[in-house]
Coordinates of C-alpha atoms and ligand atoms in Angstrom, one line a residue:
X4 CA 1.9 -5.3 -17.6
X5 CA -1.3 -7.5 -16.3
X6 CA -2.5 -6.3 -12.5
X7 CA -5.5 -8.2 -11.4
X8 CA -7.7 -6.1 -9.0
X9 CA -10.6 -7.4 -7.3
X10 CA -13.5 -5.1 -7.0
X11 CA -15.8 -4.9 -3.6
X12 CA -18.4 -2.7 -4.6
X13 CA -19.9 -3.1 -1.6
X14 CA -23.0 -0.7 -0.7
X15 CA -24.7 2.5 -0.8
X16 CA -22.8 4.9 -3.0
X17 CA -20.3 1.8 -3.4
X18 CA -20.7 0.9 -6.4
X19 CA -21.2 4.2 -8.4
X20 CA -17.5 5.3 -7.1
X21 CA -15.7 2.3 -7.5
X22 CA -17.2 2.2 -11.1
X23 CA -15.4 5.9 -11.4
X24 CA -12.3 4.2 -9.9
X25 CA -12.5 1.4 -12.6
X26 CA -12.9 4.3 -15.7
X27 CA -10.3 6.1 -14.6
X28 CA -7.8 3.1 -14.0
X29 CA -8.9 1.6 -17.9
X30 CA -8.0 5.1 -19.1
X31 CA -5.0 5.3 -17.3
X32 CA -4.4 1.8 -18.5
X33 CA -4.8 2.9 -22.5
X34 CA -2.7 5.4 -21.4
X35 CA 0.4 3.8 -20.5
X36 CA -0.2 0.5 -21.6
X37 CA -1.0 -1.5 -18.9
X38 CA -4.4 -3.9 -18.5
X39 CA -6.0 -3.6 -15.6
X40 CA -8.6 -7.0 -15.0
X41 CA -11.0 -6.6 -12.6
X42 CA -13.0 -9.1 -10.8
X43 CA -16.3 -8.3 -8.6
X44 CA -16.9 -10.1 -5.6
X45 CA -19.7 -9.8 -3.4
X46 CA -19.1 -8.1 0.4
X47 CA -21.5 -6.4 2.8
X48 CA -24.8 -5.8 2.8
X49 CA -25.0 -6.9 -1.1
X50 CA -23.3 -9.9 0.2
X51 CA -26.0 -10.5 2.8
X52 CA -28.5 -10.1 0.2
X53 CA -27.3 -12.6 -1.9
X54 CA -25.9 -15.4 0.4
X55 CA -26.6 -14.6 4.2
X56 CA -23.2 -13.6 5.6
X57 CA -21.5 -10.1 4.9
X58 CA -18.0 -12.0 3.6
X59 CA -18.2 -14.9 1.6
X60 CA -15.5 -17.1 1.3
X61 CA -15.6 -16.7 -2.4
X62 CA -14.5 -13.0 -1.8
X63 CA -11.7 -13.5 0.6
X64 CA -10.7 -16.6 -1.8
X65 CA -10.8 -14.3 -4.6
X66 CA -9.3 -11.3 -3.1
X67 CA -6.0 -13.4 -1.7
X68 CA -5.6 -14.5 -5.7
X69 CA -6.2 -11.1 -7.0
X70 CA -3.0 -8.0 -7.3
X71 CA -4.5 -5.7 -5.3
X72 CA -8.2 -4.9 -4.0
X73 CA -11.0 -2.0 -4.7
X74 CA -13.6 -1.3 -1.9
X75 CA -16.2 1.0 -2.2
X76 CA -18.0 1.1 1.1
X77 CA -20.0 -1.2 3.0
X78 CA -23.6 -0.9 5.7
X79 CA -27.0 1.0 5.5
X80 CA -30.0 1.0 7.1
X81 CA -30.9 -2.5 5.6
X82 CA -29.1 -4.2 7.4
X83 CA -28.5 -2.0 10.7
X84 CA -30.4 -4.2 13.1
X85 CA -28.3 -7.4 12.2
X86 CA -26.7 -8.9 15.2
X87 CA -23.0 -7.3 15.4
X88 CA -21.2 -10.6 14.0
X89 CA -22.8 -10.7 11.0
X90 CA -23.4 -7.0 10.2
X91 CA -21.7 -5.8 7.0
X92 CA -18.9 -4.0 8.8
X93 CA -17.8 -6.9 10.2
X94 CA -16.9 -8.0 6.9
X95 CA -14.8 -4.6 6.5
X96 CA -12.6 -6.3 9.5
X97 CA -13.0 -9.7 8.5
X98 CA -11.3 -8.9 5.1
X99 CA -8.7 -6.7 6.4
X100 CA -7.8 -9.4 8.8
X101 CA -7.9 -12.2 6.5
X102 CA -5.3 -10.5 4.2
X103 CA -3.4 -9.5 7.0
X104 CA -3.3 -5.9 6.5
X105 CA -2.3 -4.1 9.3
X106 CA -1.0 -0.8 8.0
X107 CA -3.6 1.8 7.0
X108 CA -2.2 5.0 5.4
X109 CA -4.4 7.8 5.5
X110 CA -3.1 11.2 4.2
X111 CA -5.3 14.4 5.1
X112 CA -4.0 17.6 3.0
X113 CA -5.6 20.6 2.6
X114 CA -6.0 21.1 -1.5
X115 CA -5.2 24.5 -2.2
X116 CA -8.5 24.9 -4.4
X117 CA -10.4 23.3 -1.2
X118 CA -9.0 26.0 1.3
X119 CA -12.1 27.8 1.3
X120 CA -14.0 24.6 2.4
X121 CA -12.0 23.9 5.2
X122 CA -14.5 25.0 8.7
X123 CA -10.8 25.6 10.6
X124 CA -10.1 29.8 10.9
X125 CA -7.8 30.8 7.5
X126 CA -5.3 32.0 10.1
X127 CA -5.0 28.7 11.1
X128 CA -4.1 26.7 7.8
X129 CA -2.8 29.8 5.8
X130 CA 0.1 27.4 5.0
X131 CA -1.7 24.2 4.4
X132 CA -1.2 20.7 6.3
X133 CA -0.4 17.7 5.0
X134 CA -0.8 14.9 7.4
X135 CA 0.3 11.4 7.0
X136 CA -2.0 9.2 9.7
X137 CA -0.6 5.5 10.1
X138 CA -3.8 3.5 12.0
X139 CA -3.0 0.2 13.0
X140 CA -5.6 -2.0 11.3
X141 CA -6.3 -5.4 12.6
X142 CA -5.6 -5.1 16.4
X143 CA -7.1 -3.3 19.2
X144 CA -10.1 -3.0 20.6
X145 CA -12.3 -3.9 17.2
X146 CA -10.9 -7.2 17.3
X147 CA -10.5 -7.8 20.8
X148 CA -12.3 -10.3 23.0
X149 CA -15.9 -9.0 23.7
X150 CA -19.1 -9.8 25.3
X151 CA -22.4 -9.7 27.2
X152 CA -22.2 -11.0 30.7
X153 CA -23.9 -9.9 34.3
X154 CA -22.1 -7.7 36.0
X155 CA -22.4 -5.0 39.4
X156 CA -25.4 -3.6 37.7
X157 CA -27.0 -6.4 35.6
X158 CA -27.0 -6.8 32.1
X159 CA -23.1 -5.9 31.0
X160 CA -21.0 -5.3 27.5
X161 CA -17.7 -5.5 27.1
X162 CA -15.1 -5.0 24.6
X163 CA -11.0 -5.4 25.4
X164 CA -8.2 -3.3 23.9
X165 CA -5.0 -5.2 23.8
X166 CA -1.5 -4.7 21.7
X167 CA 1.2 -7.4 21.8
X168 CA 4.6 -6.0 21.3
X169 CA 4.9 -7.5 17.9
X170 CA 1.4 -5.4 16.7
X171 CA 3.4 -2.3 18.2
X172 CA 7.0 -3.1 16.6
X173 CA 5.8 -3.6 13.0
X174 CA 3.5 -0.8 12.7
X175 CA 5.8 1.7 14.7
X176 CA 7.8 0.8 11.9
X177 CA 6.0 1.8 8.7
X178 CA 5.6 5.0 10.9
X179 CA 9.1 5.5 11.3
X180 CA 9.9 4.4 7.5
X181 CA 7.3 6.9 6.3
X182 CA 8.1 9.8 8.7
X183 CA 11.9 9.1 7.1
X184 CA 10.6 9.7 3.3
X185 CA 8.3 12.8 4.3
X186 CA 9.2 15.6 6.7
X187 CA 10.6 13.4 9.6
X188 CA 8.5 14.0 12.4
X189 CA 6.5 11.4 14.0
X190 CA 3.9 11.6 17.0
X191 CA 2.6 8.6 18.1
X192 CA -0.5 9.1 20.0
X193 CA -2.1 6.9 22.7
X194 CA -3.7 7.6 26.4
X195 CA -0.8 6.3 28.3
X196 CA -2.1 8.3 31.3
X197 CA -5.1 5.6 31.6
X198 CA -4.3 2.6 29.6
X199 CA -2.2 0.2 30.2
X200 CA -2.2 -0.7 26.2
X201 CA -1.2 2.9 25.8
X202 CA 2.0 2.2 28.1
X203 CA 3.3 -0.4 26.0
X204 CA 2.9 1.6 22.9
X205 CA 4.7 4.2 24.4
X206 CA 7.5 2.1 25.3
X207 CA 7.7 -0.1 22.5
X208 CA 8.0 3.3 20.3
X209 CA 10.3 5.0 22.6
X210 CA 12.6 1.8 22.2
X211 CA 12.2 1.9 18.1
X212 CA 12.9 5.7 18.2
X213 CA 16.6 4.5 19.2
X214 CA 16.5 3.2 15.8
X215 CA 15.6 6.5 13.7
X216 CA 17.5 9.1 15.6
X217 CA 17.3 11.2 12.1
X218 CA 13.1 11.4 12.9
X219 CA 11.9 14.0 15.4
X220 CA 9.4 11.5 17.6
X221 CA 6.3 13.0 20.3
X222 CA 4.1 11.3 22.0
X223 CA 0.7 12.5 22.0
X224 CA -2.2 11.9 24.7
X225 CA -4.8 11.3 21.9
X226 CA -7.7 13.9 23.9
X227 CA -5.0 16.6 23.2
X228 CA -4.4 15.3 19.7
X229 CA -8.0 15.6 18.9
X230 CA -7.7 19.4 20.3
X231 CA -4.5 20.1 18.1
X232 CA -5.8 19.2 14.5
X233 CA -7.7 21.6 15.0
X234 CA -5.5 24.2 16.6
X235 CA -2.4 23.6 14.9
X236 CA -2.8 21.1 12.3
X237 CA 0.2 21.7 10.5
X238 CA 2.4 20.7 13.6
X239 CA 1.7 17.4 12.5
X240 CA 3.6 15.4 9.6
X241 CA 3.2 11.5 10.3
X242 CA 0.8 10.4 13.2
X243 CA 0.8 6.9 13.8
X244 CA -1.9 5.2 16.5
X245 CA -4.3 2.6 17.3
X246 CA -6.9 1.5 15.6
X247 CA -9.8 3.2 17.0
X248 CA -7.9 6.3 17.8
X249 CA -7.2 6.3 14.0
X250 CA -10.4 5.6 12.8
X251 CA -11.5 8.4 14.9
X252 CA -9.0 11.0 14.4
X253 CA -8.9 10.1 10.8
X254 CA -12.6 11.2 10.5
X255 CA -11.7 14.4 11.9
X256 CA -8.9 15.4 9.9
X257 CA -10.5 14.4 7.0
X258 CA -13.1 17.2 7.7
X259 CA -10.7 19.8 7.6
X260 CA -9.7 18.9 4.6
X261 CA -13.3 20.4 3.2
X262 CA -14.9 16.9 2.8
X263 CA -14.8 13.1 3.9
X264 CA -15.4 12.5 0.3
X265 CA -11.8 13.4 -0.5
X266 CA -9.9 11.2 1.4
X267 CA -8.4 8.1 0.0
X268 CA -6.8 5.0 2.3
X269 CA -4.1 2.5 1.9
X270 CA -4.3 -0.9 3.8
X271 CA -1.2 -3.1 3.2
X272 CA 0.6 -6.0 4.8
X273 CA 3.5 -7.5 4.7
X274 CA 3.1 -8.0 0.6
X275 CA 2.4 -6.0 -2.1
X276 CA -1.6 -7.1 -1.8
X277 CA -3.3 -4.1 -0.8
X278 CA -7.0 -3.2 0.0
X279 CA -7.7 0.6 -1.4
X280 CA -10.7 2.2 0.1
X281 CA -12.2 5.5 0.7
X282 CA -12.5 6.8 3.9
X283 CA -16.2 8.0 3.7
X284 CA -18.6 5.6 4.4
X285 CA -21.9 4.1 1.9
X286 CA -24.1 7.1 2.4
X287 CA -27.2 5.3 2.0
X288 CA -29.0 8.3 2.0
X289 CA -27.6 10.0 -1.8
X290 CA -27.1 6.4 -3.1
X291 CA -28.2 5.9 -6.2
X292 CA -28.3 9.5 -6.9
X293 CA -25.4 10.0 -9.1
X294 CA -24.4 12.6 -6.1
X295 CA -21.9 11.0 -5.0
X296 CA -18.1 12.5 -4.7
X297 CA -15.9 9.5 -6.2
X298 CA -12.7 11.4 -5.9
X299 CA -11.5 9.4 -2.8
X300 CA -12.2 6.4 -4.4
X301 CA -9.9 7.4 -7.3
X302 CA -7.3 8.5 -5.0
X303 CA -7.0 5.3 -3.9
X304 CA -6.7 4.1 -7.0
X305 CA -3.9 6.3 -7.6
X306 CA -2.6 4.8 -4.2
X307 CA -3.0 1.4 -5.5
X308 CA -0.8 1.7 -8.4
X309 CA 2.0 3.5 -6.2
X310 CA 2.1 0.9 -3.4
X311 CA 1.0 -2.6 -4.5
X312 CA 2.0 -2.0 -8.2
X313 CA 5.1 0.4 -8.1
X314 CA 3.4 2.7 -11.0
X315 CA 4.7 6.0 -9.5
X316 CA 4.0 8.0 -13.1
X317 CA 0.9 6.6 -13.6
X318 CA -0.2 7.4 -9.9
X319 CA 0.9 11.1 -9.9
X320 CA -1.0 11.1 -13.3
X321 CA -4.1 10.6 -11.4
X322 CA -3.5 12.7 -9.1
X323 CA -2.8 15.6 -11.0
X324 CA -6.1 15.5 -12.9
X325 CA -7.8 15.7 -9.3
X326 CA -5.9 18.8 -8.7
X327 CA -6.5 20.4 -12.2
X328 CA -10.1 19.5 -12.0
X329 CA -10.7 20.8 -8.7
X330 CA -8.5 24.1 -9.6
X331 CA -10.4 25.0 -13.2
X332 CA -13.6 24.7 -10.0
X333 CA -15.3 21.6 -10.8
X334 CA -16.9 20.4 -8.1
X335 CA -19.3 17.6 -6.6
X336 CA -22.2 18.3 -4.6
X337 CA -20.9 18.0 -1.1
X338 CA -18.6 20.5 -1.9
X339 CA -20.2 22.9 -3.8
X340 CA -22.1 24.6 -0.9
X341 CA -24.9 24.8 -3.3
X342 CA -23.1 26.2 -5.7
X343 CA -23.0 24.5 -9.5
X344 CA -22.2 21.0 -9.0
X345 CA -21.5 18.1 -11.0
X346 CA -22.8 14.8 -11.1
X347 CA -20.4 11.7 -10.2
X348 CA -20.3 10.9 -13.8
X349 CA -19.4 14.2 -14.9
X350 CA -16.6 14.8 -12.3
X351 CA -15.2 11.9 -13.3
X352 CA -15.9 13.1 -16.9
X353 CA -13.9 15.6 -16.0
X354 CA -10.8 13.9 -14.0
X355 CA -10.7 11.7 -17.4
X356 CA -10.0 14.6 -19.8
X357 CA -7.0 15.7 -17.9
X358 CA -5.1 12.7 -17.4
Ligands
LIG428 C1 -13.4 3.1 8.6 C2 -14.7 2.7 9.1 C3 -14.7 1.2 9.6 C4 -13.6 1.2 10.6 C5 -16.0 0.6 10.0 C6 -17.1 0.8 9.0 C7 -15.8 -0.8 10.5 O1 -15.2 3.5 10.1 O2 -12.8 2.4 7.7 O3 -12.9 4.1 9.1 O4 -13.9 1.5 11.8 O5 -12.5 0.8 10.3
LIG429 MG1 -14.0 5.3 10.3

């Protein structure tokens, strides 16, 4: 089979992981006989550089056309003073939102190689997590109406949160849908005790639970949530939740997992187009370094080919290298706590030999 992938490089570290990403999948391709194509398209800061604006339309053109979609990461310093519209995140949301993708799956588990890394107690995650976070992805607050205005005290900002039902329903859904494949829990977390956004949520899920009496549902306020991944993380199986409360909570348990630079994400839609992504941001400050710890990025790569391109073999394949590499104690800079470590190449060196 063909797949055509459209590649954001993006900034920062971008491009030296999503150029791991890209070895891997042409190996994996030789592999099992498959041809990946990939197309670069400009995005961010690079995109800036070259044209003005963070998201041309050749990219969103381009990515709409392609299979699926490879991002690296986006921002840095360069560019940090821009006015917020066209700063290089908002190109981040502006491609999420023009290819309608508002799932984003981001699975936190503790690697058994990685337990040592984790900052949590060993008492505490003895027995491993594997979380399953569901953010919504093109609602919310981030893309709410917002603004400067004079207010009580002078010079105001403002930014709105607001979910329609329909933003509720159909990612309450994928929740329930995933919670029904893993371990069939699902806590749903908002701050329904303050926000009237929250209340709708609450009852919107409450009404969908009806509908999947076979998964265990909780609500969640999300202050307490923030408390109990690190309490208790293994009380958790799916968690599905807003879009900022995601991106936050996201960042956390991804930390004690051992590192940010492990943690791959899935955004999907309604088709089989997805945008894969890390969940680490460009680190600007060990770009160009060859320090970098590309193993998200070819995570989710290995999430690409199991949700936009049904390749679950091929996937696990990928996966399984990760694990092998990170179990014979290979290891990248940020988690090598001084230690030996290898360079991005060499990792991925590395991940190649054991497919
Ligand atoms: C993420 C990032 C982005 C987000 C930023 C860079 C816009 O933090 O993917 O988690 O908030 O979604
Ligand atoms: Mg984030």
């Amino acid at each position: 089979m063909n797949y055509n992938i459209a590649l954001l490089r993006g900034d920062g570290i971008g491009p030296e992981i999503v150029d791991s990403a890209v070895r891997v999948l042409e190996e994996v391709g030789k592999k099992y006989g498959h041809e990946f194509v990939f197309t670069p398209y400009l995005i961010g800061g690079a995109a800036l550089d070259a044209c003005g604006i963070p998201l041309p339309e050749e990219t969103v053109r381009g990515c709409l056309a392609s299979d699926s979609v490879l991002l690296g990461a986006v921002g840095g310093p360069k560019w940090d003073t821009l006015p917020g519209n066209i700063r290089p995140e908002k190109a981040l949301l502006g491609i999420r939102a023009a290819m309608e993708l508002f799932t984003n799956l981001r699975p936190a588990k503790l690697y058994g190689a990685l337990k040592g890394d984790c900052p949590l107690r060993s008492d505490i995650v003895e027995n491993g997590f594997d979380i399953m976070i569901v953010r919504e992805l093109t609602g919310g607050i981030y893309f709410g109406e917002r603004g400067m205005r004079e207010g009580k005290y002078g010079e105001e900002a403002y930014d709105t949160e607001c979910y329609s039902r329909m933003e509720i329903e159909r990612i309450a859904k994928v929740a329930f849908e995933t919670a029904r494949k893993r371990n069939k829990k699902l806590t749903s977390i908002d701050k329904a005790n303050v926000l009237e956004s929250s209340r709708l949520w609450r009852k919107v899920v409450h009404e969908m639970a009806e509908q999947y009496p076979d998964v265990e549902c909780v609500d969640m306020l999300v202050d307490n949530a923030a408390m109990q991944l690190v309490r208790n993380p293994a009380q958790f199986d799916v968690i599905v939740t807003s879009n900022m409360f995601g991106d936050i909570l996201s960042d956390e348990a991804s930390q004690i997992t051992g590192s940010i630079g492990m943690l791959p994400s899935a955004s999907l839609g309604n088709t089989k187009r997805g945008l894969y992504e890390p969940i680490h941001g460009s680190a600007p400050d060990i770009a160009g370094q060859g320090k970098a710890n590309p193993i998200a990025t070819i995570l989710s790569a290995a999430m690409m080919l199991l949700y936009s391109f049904d390749l679950a073999e091929e996937s696990e394949c990928i996966v399984n290298a990760v694990d092998k590499v990170l179990n014979a104690g290979f290891r990248t800079a940020d988690i090598a706590h001084g230690g030996d470590s290898l360079s991005t190449t060499e990792i991925t060196d590395k991940i190649i030999e054991n497919l």
